[in-house]
Amino acid sequence: MAVAGVSANRLELLQIADAVAREKNIDKEIVVEAIEEAIQKGAKSRYGAHHDIRAKIDIKSGELALTRHVTIVEDDWQPEDELEEFNDSAMVRLKDAMKRDPEAVVGKEYIEHLPPFEFGRVQTQMARQVVMGKVRDAERANQYEEFKDRVGEIVNGTVKRVEYGNTIVDLGRGEGIMRRNDSIPREVFNIGDRIRTYIYDVRPEAKGPQVMLSRSHPGFMAKLFAQEVPEVYDGVIEIRAAARDAGSRAKMAVLSNDSSIDPVGACVGMRGSRVQAVVAELQGEKIDIIQWNQDEPTFIVNALAPAEVSKVVLDEEADRVEVVVPDEQLSLAIGRRGQNVRLASQLTGWQIDIITESQDSERRQKEFTERTALFQEALDVDEVIAQLLVTEGFATVEDLAFVEPYEISDIEGFDEETAEELQARARDFLDRQAAEQDGKRKALGVEDGVLEVPGVTLPIAVALGEGGVKTVEDLADLATDEIRGGYEVRGGERVKVPGVLESFSLSQEDAEMLILQARVAAGWIDASELPQPEPEPEYEEEFAEGEYDAESVFSGAASEGEAVEEAAPEGDDAEVFAEDSDESQDA
């Protein structure tokens, strides 16, 4: 190697630096700096590592300057850390320097030019390692800069090698890795195969940037549609969400920003030509294209197609939705191995629970019977009156006790006197219940201060006492898992650990706020440190109950359903839709 000796031709160093820079696609200055560092280390091994020796190559002429530097330091100079010490080969104290140089000042350097020398075998090997290390680092930095802004793009490459199921792909100016779980199942590549992949992450790691590739990522399918559908590429049609079970089935939600363009039909193409091109690249993966809708219930109904939906009930606090389907549609809604509902859940971002109409009817009947019995016992009324109250929407005794009297008197067959009597009985029942619970709280030894913590009710205080939480400090010292319940590993097995308030089904946020309020009450933190609640969104009056009848949903989406039917390809191309429906029905 040319750095084996500083006596080498001056232009030879520049020629080698230029050749390496072109071959590795890095700046020539980086290679020259690496050679300088290599020569510098070689010189230190010859003259002594304690010397401050520097090498400088003129980038134009190739002239090498090898110099030794001695710096003037203060008389009382002290090391900045324990490992550093005064180096009399590279430093001189001011008082000693002034004996030889009256103009000496702190920071001044004395420079001594060193003669050229020949590298030995060890020095040559060390210099080679330095240069190659610097070049390799520059290559990695270049590769990271090349790909860090290309996350979300499709790239073409060549399979370089396959290791333990992971595919290494040559991308031209670098290489990427596609792990086994990022490839499409049953897809096999050989060395030299051309491959299209999706960059979903670029990680700067110690061994070099890792360009993470995938063919199973939902973004890969979305980008393929952008290549096949001009309207998607131009932004007229947006792909708002996508979910995939790679190699089997996918769902994609699309939205048109132009009312004159049908987004589903545009993505399907004439006789399915556009969608078939994407299906071919994804190894026959069946794709359901649905229209995105900002109304969550409508979007969920669309996402569960081809199954029919009777009713949708949203629980926004838990991010869950309960979907009621006809009994004969259950297997279609769930899909083979739960595929349809799983993809719909990923597409919409909601946890979807599916029940049949008969199950919903049985549950409602059970709730009706339980509430009727509750009102009969609490209010000391006959079954007919209790059933009337339940039918009118009263679910608990608290609902009845604290509503406006007219809401009871307006019930057919009731008057103001009846309403007053029912509310009086309801309040008496609640008072008796509260007295019993308060007595139980005191018997458990729960302090009165616990009840003063915002969010703590008498039933919660009793449950805390039964769980051994008796003071505000005890409550403040809890973790959310101790309140809501969680899991821990015992003897190598994952075991469910119940929480003291698990029966109250508190959300993670509510549990955290309860603990924070207790810490404020205990004086551990200031009230200003509590998180401020976000303003609640306003909802239309007809959606206040959180239930949506499927007839009204479909009436708004009827044109969308018609669009899907018109866009569906005919003949052989219709298999992308028909085969999928047949599979779900077979399930």
Coordinates of C-alpha atoms in Angstrom, one line a residue:
M1 CA 0.0 0.0 0.0
A2 CA 1.2 3.5 -0.8
V3 CA 1.2 4.6 2.8
A4 CA 3.9 2.0 3.6
G5 CA 6.5 4.7 3.4
V6 CA 6.6 8.4 3.4
S7 CA 9.3 8.3 0.7
A8 CA 6.7 7.2 -1.8
N9 CA 6.2 9.4 -4.8
R10 CA 4.2 12.5 -3.8
L11 CA 1.7 12.1 -6.6
E12 CA 1.3 8.4 -5.8
L13 CA -0.5 9.1 -2.6
L14 CA -3.0 11.4 -4.3
Q15 CA -3.6 8.9 -7.1
I16 CA -4.3 6.1 -4.6
A17 CA -6.6 8.5 -2.6
D18 CA -8.4 9.4 -5.8
A19 CA -8.9 5.8 -6.8
V20 CA -10.1 4.7 -3.4
A21 CA -12.5 7.6 -3.3
R22 CA -14.0 6.8 -6.7
E23 CA -14.3 3.1 -5.9
K24 CA -15.9 3.5 -2.5
N25 CA -18.0 6.6 -3.6
I26 CA -16.6 8.8 -0.8
D27 CA -14.9 12.2 -0.7
K28 CA -11.2 12.3 -1.6
E29 CA -10.5 14.4 1.4
I30 CA -11.7 11.6 3.7
V31 CA -9.2 9.2 2.2
V32 CA -6.4 11.7 2.4
E33 CA -7.2 12.4 6.1
A34 CA -7.1 8.6 6.7
I35 CA -3.7 8.4 5.1
E36 CA -2.5 11.3 7.2
E37 CA -3.7 9.5 10.4
A38 CA -2.0 6.3 9.3
I39 CA 1.3 8.1 8.7
Q40 CA 0.9 9.9 12.0
K41 CA 0.5 6.6 13.9
G42 CA 3.4 5.1 12.1
A43 CA 5.6 8.0 13.1
K44 CA 4.5 7.8 16.7
S45 CA 5.4 4.1 16.8
R46 CA 8.9 5.0 15.5
Y47 CA 9.6 8.2 17.6
G48 CA 7.4 7.4 20.6
A49 CA 3.7 7.5 21.3
H50 CA 4.1 10.3 23.8
H51 CA 5.2 12.7 21.1
D52 CA 2.6 15.0 19.5
I53 CA 3.4 14.2 15.9
R54 CA 1.2 15.4 13.0
A55 CA 1.1 14.5 9.3
K56 CA -0.3 16.8 6.6
I57 CA -0.6 16.1 2.9
D58 CA -1.1 18.9 0.5
I59 CA -4.3 18.0 -1.5
K60 CA -2.9 19.6 -4.6
S61 CA 0.8 18.8 -4.7
G62 CA 0.9 15.7 -2.6
E63 CA 3.7 17.2 -0.5
L64 CA 3.9 15.5 3.0
A65 CA 4.8 17.5 6.0
L66 CA 5.6 15.5 9.2
T67 CA 6.0 17.6 12.3
R68 CA 6.4 17.3 16.0
H69 CA 4.6 19.9 18.2
V70 CA 5.4 21.1 21.7
T71 CA 2.8 23.3 23.4
I72 CA 3.4 25.9 26.2
V73 CA 1.1 25.4 29.2
E74 CA 0.7 27.3 32.4
D75 CA 3.1 26.8 35.3
D76 CA 0.3 25.4 37.6
W77 CA -1.2 23.2 34.8
Q78 CA -3.4 20.4 36.3
P79 CA -4.9 17.4 34.4
E80 CA -8.6 17.5 33.7
D81 CA -9.1 13.9 34.6
E82 CA -7.3 11.2 36.5
L83 CA -6.0 9.4 33.4
E84 CA -4.3 12.6 32.0
E85 CA -0.8 13.6 33.2
F86 CA 1.9 16.1 32.3
N87 CA 3.7 15.0 29.0
D88 CA 7.1 16.6 28.9
S89 CA 7.5 15.4 25.3
A90 CA 4.5 17.4 24.0
M91 CA 4.3 20.1 26.7
V92 CA 6.5 22.7 28.3
R93 CA 5.7 24.9 31.3
L94 CA 5.7 28.6 30.7
K95 CA 8.6 29.3 33.2
D96 CA 10.8 26.8 31.4
A97 CA 9.9 28.0 27.9
M98 CA 10.8 31.6 28.9
K99 CA 14.3 30.6 29.7
R100 CA 14.9 29.9 26.0
D101 CA 12.3 32.1 24.5
P102 CA 11.5 35.5 26.0
E103 CA 8.4 35.8 23.8
A104 CA 6.9 32.6 25.1
V105 CA 3.1 32.7 26.0
V106 CA 0.7 30.0 27.0
G107 CA -0.7 28.2 24.0
K108 CA 2.3 28.9 21.7
E109 CA 3.5 25.8 19.8
Y110 CA 7.1 24.9 18.8
I111 CA 7.1 23.0 15.6
E112 CA 9.9 20.7 14.5
H113 CA 10.0 19.1 11.0
L114 CA 10.8 15.4 11.0
P115 CA 12.6 13.7 8.1
P116 CA 10.9 11.0 5.9
F117 CA 11.3 7.4 7.0
E118 CA 10.5 3.9 5.8
F119 CA 7.6 2.0 7.4
G120 CA 8.3 -1.5 8.8
R121 CA 6.0 -4.5 8.3
V122 CA 4.1 -3.9 11.6
Q123 CA 3.8 -0.2 10.8
T124 CA 2.5 -0.9 7.3
Q125 CA -0.1 -3.3 8.6
M126 CA -1.2 -0.8 11.2
A127 CA -1.5 2.0 8.6
R128 CA -3.5 -0.3 6.3
Q129 CA -6.0 -1.0 9.1
V130 CA -6.3 2.7 9.9
V131 CA -7.0 3.7 6.3
M132 CA -9.5 0.8 5.7
G133 CA -11.3 1.6 9.0
K134 CA -11.7 5.2 8.1
V135 CA -12.9 4.3 4.6
R136 CA -15.3 1.8 6.0
D137 CA -16.7 4.4 8.4
A138 CA -17.1 6.9 5.6
E139 CA -19.0 4.3 3.5
R140 CA -21.4 3.6 6.4
A141 CA -22.0 7.3 6.9
N142 CA -22.7 7.7 3.1
Q143 CA -25.0 4.8 3.1
Y144 CA -27.0 6.2 6.1
E145 CA -27.3 9.6 4.4
E146 CA -28.3 7.9 1.2
F147 CA -31.2 5.9 2.7
K148 CA -32.3 7.8 5.8
D149 CA -34.7 10.0 3.8
R150 CA -36.0 7.2 1.7
V151 CA -38.1 5.4 4.3
G152 CA -41.4 4.6 2.8
E153 CA -40.1 4.1 -0.7
I154 CA -40.1 1.0 -2.9
V155 CA -36.5 0.1 -4.1
N156 CA -35.2 -2.4 -6.6
G157 CA -32.3 -4.6 -5.8
T158 CA -30.6 -7.9 -6.3
V159 CA -30.5 -10.8 -3.8
K160 CA -27.0 -11.0 -2.6
R161 CA -27.3 -13.9 -0.1
V162 CA -29.7 -15.7 2.1
E163 CA -28.8 -16.3 5.7
Y164 CA -31.1 -18.2 8.2
G165 CA -34.2 -17.1 6.3
N166 CA -33.0 -13.5 6.1
T167 CA -32.5 -12.0 2.7
I168 CA -29.6 -9.6 2.1
V169 CA -30.4 -7.3 -0.9
D170 CA -27.8 -5.3 -2.9
L171 CA -29.4 -1.9 -3.4
G172 CA -26.5 -0.4 -5.5
R173 CA -25.1 2.1 -3.0
G174 CA -25.6 -0.1 -0.1
E175 CA -27.4 -3.2 1.0
G176 CA -30.5 -3.9 3.0
I177 CA -31.8 -6.8 5.0
M178 CA -35.3 -8.4 4.7
R179 CA -36.0 -10.6 7.7
R180 CA -37.9 -13.8 7.5
N181 CA -41.1 -12.2 9.0
D182 CA -40.9 -9.3 6.6
S183 CA -41.1 -11.5 3.6
I184 CA -44.3 -13.0 2.0
P185 CA -44.8 -16.6 3.3
R186 CA -43.8 -19.3 0.9
E187 CA -41.8 -16.8 -1.2
V188 CA -38.3 -18.1 -2.0
F189 CA -35.5 -16.1 -3.5
N190 CA -32.2 -17.2 -5.0
I191 CA -28.9 -15.4 -5.3
G192 CA -29.1 -13.0 -8.2
D193 CA -32.9 -12.6 -8.3
R194 CA -34.2 -9.2 -8.9
I195 CA -36.5 -8.0 -6.1
R196 CA -38.8 -5.1 -5.2
T197 CA -38.9 -4.2 -1.5
Y198 CA -40.2 -1.5 0.8
I199 CA -37.9 0.5 3.1
Y200 CA -39.7 0.8 6.4
D201 CA -36.7 1.7 8.7
V202 CA -33.1 2.9 8.6
R203 CA -31.2 2.3 11.8
P204 CA -27.7 3.8 12.5
E205 CA -26.0 1.0 14.3
A206 CA -22.4 0.5 15.4
K207 CA -21.7 -2.1 12.7
G208 CA -23.2 0.2 10.1
P209 CA -26.6 1.5 9.1
Q210 CA -29.2 -1.2 8.8
V211 CA -31.7 -0.7 5.9
M212 CA -34.7 -2.7 6.9
L213 CA -36.7 -4.0 4.0
S214 CA -40.1 -5.6 3.8
R215 CA -42.6 -7.1 1.3
S216 CA -45.2 -7.8 4.0
H217 CA -45.6 -4.2 5.2
P218 CA -48.9 -2.6 4.4
G219 CA -47.0 0.4 3.0
F220 CA -45.6 -1.9 0.3
M221 CA -49.0 -2.6 -1.0
A222 CA -50.0 1.1 -0.8
K223 CA -46.9 2.2 -2.8
L224 CA -47.6 -0.5 -5.4
F225 CA -51.0 1.0 -5.9
A226 CA -49.4 4.5 -6.2
Q227 CA -47.3 3.0 -9.1
E228 CA -50.3 1.4 -10.8
V229 CA -53.0 4.1 -10.2
P230 CA -52.1 7.6 -11.5
E231 CA -54.9 9.1 -9.3
V232 CA -53.1 7.8 -6.2
Y233 CA -49.7 9.0 -7.4
D234 CA -51.2 12.5 -8.1
G235 CA -52.9 12.6 -4.7
V236 CA -56.4 12.8 -6.1
I237 CA -57.1 9.5 -4.3
E238 CA -55.7 8.9 -0.8
I239 CA -55.0 5.6 0.8
R240 CA -56.1 6.3 4.3
A241 CA -55.4 2.9 5.9
A242 CA -54.2 -0.5 5.0
A243 CA -53.9 -3.9 6.7
R244 CA -52.4 -7.1 5.5
D245 CA -52.2 -10.8 6.3
A246 CA -49.2 -11.1 3.9
G247 CA -49.6 -13.7 1.2
S248 CA -53.3 -14.3 2.0
R249 CA -55.6 -11.3 2.2
A250 CA -55.5 -7.5 2.6
K251 CA -57.9 -4.6 3.2
M252 CA -57.3 -1.1 2.0
A253 CA -59.4 2.0 2.7
V254 CA -59.4 4.8 0.0
L255 CA -60.8 8.3 -0.2
S256 CA -61.3 10.5 -3.2
N257 CA -60.6 14.3 -3.0
D258 CA -62.6 14.7 -6.3
S259 CA -66.3 13.9 -6.0
S260 CA -66.4 13.0 -9.7
I261 CA -63.9 10.1 -9.2
D262 CA -64.9 6.8 -7.6
P263 CA -61.9 5.8 -5.5
V264 CA -62.7 2.1 -5.4
G265 CA -63.3 1.9 -9.1
A266 CA -60.1 3.8 -9.9
C267 CA -58.0 1.4 -7.8
V268 CA -59.7 -1.7 -9.3
G269 CA -59.3 -0.5 -12.9
M270 CA -61.0 -1.6 -16.1
R271 CA -61.8 -5.3 -15.6
G272 CA -59.6 -5.4 -12.6
S273 CA -56.4 -4.6 -14.6
R274 CA -54.9 -2.3 -11.9
V275 CA -55.6 -4.4 -8.8
Q276 CA -54.5 -7.6 -10.7
A277 CA -51.0 -6.0 -11.3
V278 CA -50.6 -5.5 -7.5
V279 CA -52.0 -8.9 -6.7
A280 CA -49.5 -10.5 -9.1
E281 CA -46.6 -8.8 -7.3
L282 CA -48.0 -9.9 -3.9
Q283 CA -48.1 -13.5 -4.9
G284 CA -51.9 -13.8 -5.4
E285 CA -52.8 -11.9 -2.2
K286 CA -56.5 -11.1 -2.3
I287 CA -57.3 -7.4 -1.7
D288 CA -60.5 -5.9 -0.5
I289 CA -60.7 -2.2 -1.5
I290 CA -63.3 -0.2 0.6
Q291 CA -64.2 3.4 0.8
W292 CA -62.9 5.3 3.9
N293 CA -65.5 7.3 5.8
Q294 CA -64.9 9.8 8.6
D295 CA -68.0 8.4 10.4
E296 CA -66.5 5.6 12.5
P297 CA -69.5 3.3 12.6
T298 CA -69.9 3.5 8.8
F299 CA -66.2 2.9 8.3
I300 CA -66.3 -0.2 10.6
V301 CA -69.4 -1.5 8.7
N302 CA -67.5 -1.1 5.4
A303 CA -64.4 -2.7 6.8
L304 CA -66.2 -5.9 7.8
A305 CA -67.5 -6.4 4.3
P306 CA -68.6 -8.8 2.8
A307 CA -70.5 -9.5 6.1
E308 CA -73.7 -7.7 6.9
V309 CA -73.9 -5.7 10.2
S310 CA -77.1 -5.1 12.2
K311 CA -75.8 -2.7 14.8
V312 CA -72.6 -1.0 16.0
V313 CA -72.0 0.1 19.6
L314 CA -68.9 2.2 20.3
D315 CA -67.0 2.3 23.6
E316 CA -64.6 5.2 23.0
E317 CA -63.0 5.1 26.4
A318 CA -61.7 1.6 25.9
D319 CA -61.3 2.0 22.1
R320 CA -63.5 -1.0 21.6
V321 CA -66.5 -1.5 19.4
E322 CA -69.2 -4.2 19.6
V323 CA -70.7 -5.3 16.3
V324 CA -73.9 -7.2 16.1
V325 CA -74.4 -9.4 13.0
P326 CA -77.2 -11.8 11.9
D327 CA -76.6 -15.4 13.2
E328 CA -76.0 -16.7 9.7
Q329 CA -73.4 -14.0 9.0
L330 CA -71.1 -14.8 12.1
S331 CA -68.7 -17.0 10.2
L332 CA -68.5 -14.6 7.3
A333 CA -67.8 -11.6 9.7
I334 CA -65.1 -13.4 11.6
G335 CA -63.5 -15.0 8.5
R336 CA -61.2 -18.0 8.2
R337 CA -59.1 -18.2 11.4
G338 CA -60.4 -14.8 12.4
Q339 CA -58.8 -13.1 9.4
N340 CA -61.7 -10.8 8.4
V341 CA -62.3 -9.3 11.8
R342 CA -58.6 -9.1 12.5
L343 CA -57.9 -7.1 9.4
A344 CA -60.9 -4.9 10.0
S345 CA -59.6 -4.1 13.5
Q346 CA -56.2 -3.2 12.1
L347 CA -57.7 -1.1 9.4
T348 CA -60.0 0.9 11.6
G349 CA -57.9 1.0 14.8
W350 CA -60.7 -0.3 16.9
Q351 CA -60.8 -3.5 18.9
I352 CA -63.8 -5.3 17.4
D353 CA -66.0 -7.7 19.3
I354 CA -68.5 -9.6 17.2
I355 CA -71.7 -11.1 18.6
T356 CA -74.8 -12.5 16.9
E357 CA -78.3 -11.1 17.1
S358 CA -79.5 -14.0 19.3
Q359 CA -76.6 -13.5 21.7
D360 CA -77.4 -9.8 21.8
S361 CA -81.0 -10.5 22.5
E362 CA -80.2 -13.0 25.3
R363 CA -77.9 -10.5 26.9
R364 CA -80.5 -7.7 26.7
Q365 CA -83.1 -10.0 28.1
K366 CA -80.8 -11.0 31.0
E367 CA -80.0 -7.3 31.7
F368 CA -83.7 -6.5 31.6
T369 CA -84.5 -9.2 34.1
E370 CA -81.7 -8.2 36.4
R371 CA -82.7 -4.5 36.4
T372 CA -86.3 -5.3 36.9
A373 CA -85.4 -7.4 40.0
L374 CA -83.2 -4.5 41.2
F375 CA -86.0 -2.0 41.0
Q376 CA -88.5 -4.3 42.6
E377 CA -86.2 -4.9 45.6
A378 CA -84.9 -1.3 45.9
L379 CA -88.2 0.5 45.4
D380 CA -90.6 -2.1 46.8
V381 CA -92.8 -2.0 43.6
D382 CA -94.5 -4.7 41.6
E383 CA -93.0 -6.2 38.5
V384 CA -95.0 -4.1 36.0
I385 CA -93.8 -0.8 37.4
A386 CA -90.2 -2.1 37.5
Q387 CA -90.4 -3.2 33.9
L388 CA -91.8 0.1 32.8
L389 CA -88.8 1.9 34.4
V390 CA -86.3 -0.4 32.7
T391 CA -88.1 0.0 29.4
E392 CA -87.8 3.8 29.7
G393 CA -84.0 3.4 29.9
F394 CA -83.4 3.6 33.7
A395 CA -80.5 1.2 34.4
T396 CA -79.6 1.9 38.0
V397 CA -81.3 3.3 41.1
E398 CA -79.0 6.3 40.9
D399 CA -80.4 7.1 37.5
L400 CA -83.9 7.2 38.9
A401 CA -83.0 9.1 42.1
F402 CA -81.4 12.1 40.6
V403 CA -83.2 12.7 37.3
E404 CA -85.7 15.6 36.9
P405 CA -89.1 14.5 38.2
Y406 CA -90.8 15.2 34.9
E407 CA -88.8 12.4 33.2
I408 CA -90.6 9.9 35.4
S409 CA -94.0 11.6 35.5
D410 CA -94.1 11.7 31.6
I411 CA -94.1 7.9 31.6
E412 CA -97.6 6.7 30.6
G413 CA -99.6 5.8 33.7
F414 CA -97.3 7.8 36.0
D415 CA -98.0 11.3 37.6
E416 CA -96.0 13.8 39.6
E417 CA -97.0 12.2 42.9
T418 CA -95.9 8.8 41.7
A419 CA -92.6 10.3 40.5
E420 CA -91.9 12.0 43.8
E421 CA -92.7 8.7 45.7
L422 CA -90.4 6.6 43.5
Q423 CA -87.5 9.1 43.8
A424 CA -88.0 9.2 47.6
R425 CA -87.8 5.4 47.8
A426 CA -84.8 5.4 45.5
R427 CA -82.9 7.9 47.7
D428 CA -83.9 6.0 50.9
F429 CA -82.4 2.9 49.3
L430 CA -79.2 4.7 48.3
D431 CA -78.9 6.1 51.8
R432 CA -79.3 2.7 53.4
Q433 CA -76.8 1.2 51.0
A434 CA -74.3 4.0 51.7
A435 CA -74.7 3.6 55.4
E436 CA -74.0 -0.1 55.1
Q437 CA -71.0 0.5 52.9
D438 CA -69.7 3.2 55.2
G439 CA -70.0 0.9 58.2
K440 CA -68.2 -1.8 56.3
R441 CA -65.4 0.7 55.4
K442 CA -65.0 1.7 59.0
A443 CA -64.9 -2.0 60.1
L444 CA -62.1 -2.6 57.5
G445 CA -60.2 0.3 59.0
V446 CA -60.2 2.6 55.9
E447 CA -59.5 6.2 57.0
D448 CA -61.9 9.0 56.3
G449 CA -59.2 10.8 54.3
V450 CA -59.3 8.1 51.6
L451 CA -62.9 9.2 50.8
E452 CA -61.8 12.7 50.3
V453 CA -59.5 11.7 47.4
P454 CA -61.2 12.7 44.2
G455 CA -62.5 9.7 42.4
V456 CA -62.9 7.5 45.5
T457 CA -66.5 6.4 46.2
L458 CA -67.8 4.4 49.1
P459 CA -67.8 1.1 47.0
I460 CA -64.2 1.9 45.9
A461 CA -63.2 2.6 49.5
V462 CA -64.7 -0.7 50.6
A463 CA -62.8 -2.5 47.8
L464 CA -59.6 -0.8 48.8
G465 CA -60.1 -1.8 52.4
E466 CA -60.6 -5.4 51.4
G467 CA -57.3 -5.2 49.5
G468 CA -55.4 -3.9 52.5
V469 CA -55.3 -0.2 51.3
K470 CA -56.4 1.7 54.4
T471 CA -54.7 5.1 54.2
V472 CA -54.1 7.9 51.7
E473 CA -50.4 7.0 51.7
D474 CA -51.3 3.3 51.0
L475 CA -53.3 4.4 47.9
A476 CA -50.6 6.9 46.8
D477 CA -48.0 4.2 46.9
L478 CA -49.9 1.8 44.5
A479 CA -49.0 1.2 40.9
T480 CA -51.6 1.1 38.1
D481 CA -51.2 -2.7 37.8
E482 CA -51.9 -3.1 41.5
I483 CA -55.2 -1.3 40.9
R484 CA -56.3 -2.7 37.5
G485 CA -54.6 -6.1 37.7
G486 CA -51.8 -7.4 35.6
Y487 CA -49.5 -10.3 34.9
E488 CA -46.2 -11.4 36.4
V489 CA -43.9 -14.4 35.8
R490 CA -43.8 -17.0 38.5
G491 CA -41.7 -20.2 38.1
G492 CA -41.3 -19.4 34.4
E493 CA -45.1 -19.0 33.8
R494 CA -47.1 -15.9 33.2
V495 CA -49.7 -15.6 36.0
K496 CA -52.6 -13.2 36.3
V497 CA -52.5 -11.0 39.4
P498 CA -55.8 -9.4 40.3
G499 CA -56.0 -5.7 41.2
V500 CA -57.7 -4.3 44.2
L501 CA -60.2 -2.3 42.0
E502 CA -60.3 -4.8 39.0
S503 CA -64.0 -5.3 39.3
F504 CA -64.6 -1.5 38.7
S505 CA -63.0 -1.8 35.2
L506 CA -61.0 1.4 35.5
S507 CA -59.1 2.6 32.5
Q508 CA -55.4 3.1 32.6
E509 CA -55.8 6.9 32.6
D510 CA -58.4 6.7 35.4
A511 CA -56.2 4.5 37.6
E512 CA -53.2 6.8 37.0
M513 CA -55.3 9.9 37.9
L514 CA -56.6 8.2 41.1
I515 CA -53.0 7.5 42.2
L516 CA -51.9 11.1 41.4
Q517 CA -54.9 12.5 43.3
A518 CA -53.9 10.4 46.3
R519 CA -50.3 11.7 46.0
V520 CA -51.6 15.3 46.0
A521 CA -53.7 14.5 49.1
A522 CA -50.7 12.9 50.8
G523 CA -48.6 16.0 50.0
W524 CA -46.1 14.1 47.8
I525 CA -46.7 16.3 44.7
D526 CA -48.4 19.6 44.0
A527 CA -51.8 19.8 42.3
S528 CA -50.3 21.8 39.5
E529 CA -48.4 18.7 38.4
L530 CA -51.6 16.9 37.6
P531 CA -52.3 16.4 33.8
Q532 CA -55.0 18.6 32.4
P533 CA -57.9 16.8 30.8
E534 CA -58.5 17.3 27.1
P535 CA -61.8 18.9 26.1
E536 CA -64.4 16.3 25.2
P537 CA -65.5 16.3 21.5
E538 CA -69.0 17.3 20.8
Y539 CA -71.3 14.7 19.2
E540 CA -74.5 15.0 17.3
E541 CA -77.6 14.4 19.4
E542 CA -78.7 11.3 17.5
F543 CA -75.3 9.6 18.3
A544 CA -75.3 10.5 22.0
E545 CA -76.1 6.9 23.1
G546 CA -73.2 5.4 21.2
E547 CA -75.5 3.0 19.3
Y548 CA -76.0 3.1 15.6
D549 CA -78.7 1.3 13.7
A550 CA -77.3 -0.4 10.6
E551 CA -80.2 0.8 8.4
S552 CA -79.2 4.4 8.9
V553 CA -75.6 3.5 8.3
F554 CA -76.2 1.7 5.1
S555 CA -78.6 4.4 3.9
G556 CA -75.7 6.8 4.0
A557 CA -73.3 4.3 2.4
A558 CA -75.7 2.9 -0.2
S559 CA -74.0 4.7 -3.0
E560 CA -70.7 3.4 -1.8
G561 CA -71.9 -0.2 -1.9
E562 CA -73.2 0.4 -5.4
A563 CA -69.8 1.8 -6.4
V564 CA -68.1 -1.3 -5.2
E565 CA -70.4 -3.5 -7.2
E566 CA -69.9 -1.5 -10.4
A567 CA -66.2 -1.5 -9.9
A568 CA -66.0 -5.2 -9.3
P569 CA -64.4 -6.9 -12.4
E570 CA -66.3 -9.4 -14.5
G571 CA -65.4 -12.8 -15.8
D572 CA -62.0 -14.3 -14.7
D573 CA -60.8 -11.1 -13.1
A574 CA -63.6 -11.3 -10.6
E575 CA -61.8 -14.1 -8.7
V576 CA -60.0 -11.5 -6.5
F577 CA -63.4 -10.7 -4.9
A578 CA -65.3 -14.0 -5.4
E579 CA -62.7 -16.4 -4.0
D580 CA -62.3 -14.4 -0.8
S581 CA -66.1 -14.4 -0.2
D582 CA -66.2 -18.1 -0.8
E583 CA -63.4 -18.7 1.7
S584 CA -65.2 -16.7 4.4
Q585 CA -68.5 -18.6 3.8
D586 CA -66.7 -21.9 4.0
A587 CA -65.4 -20.9 7.4

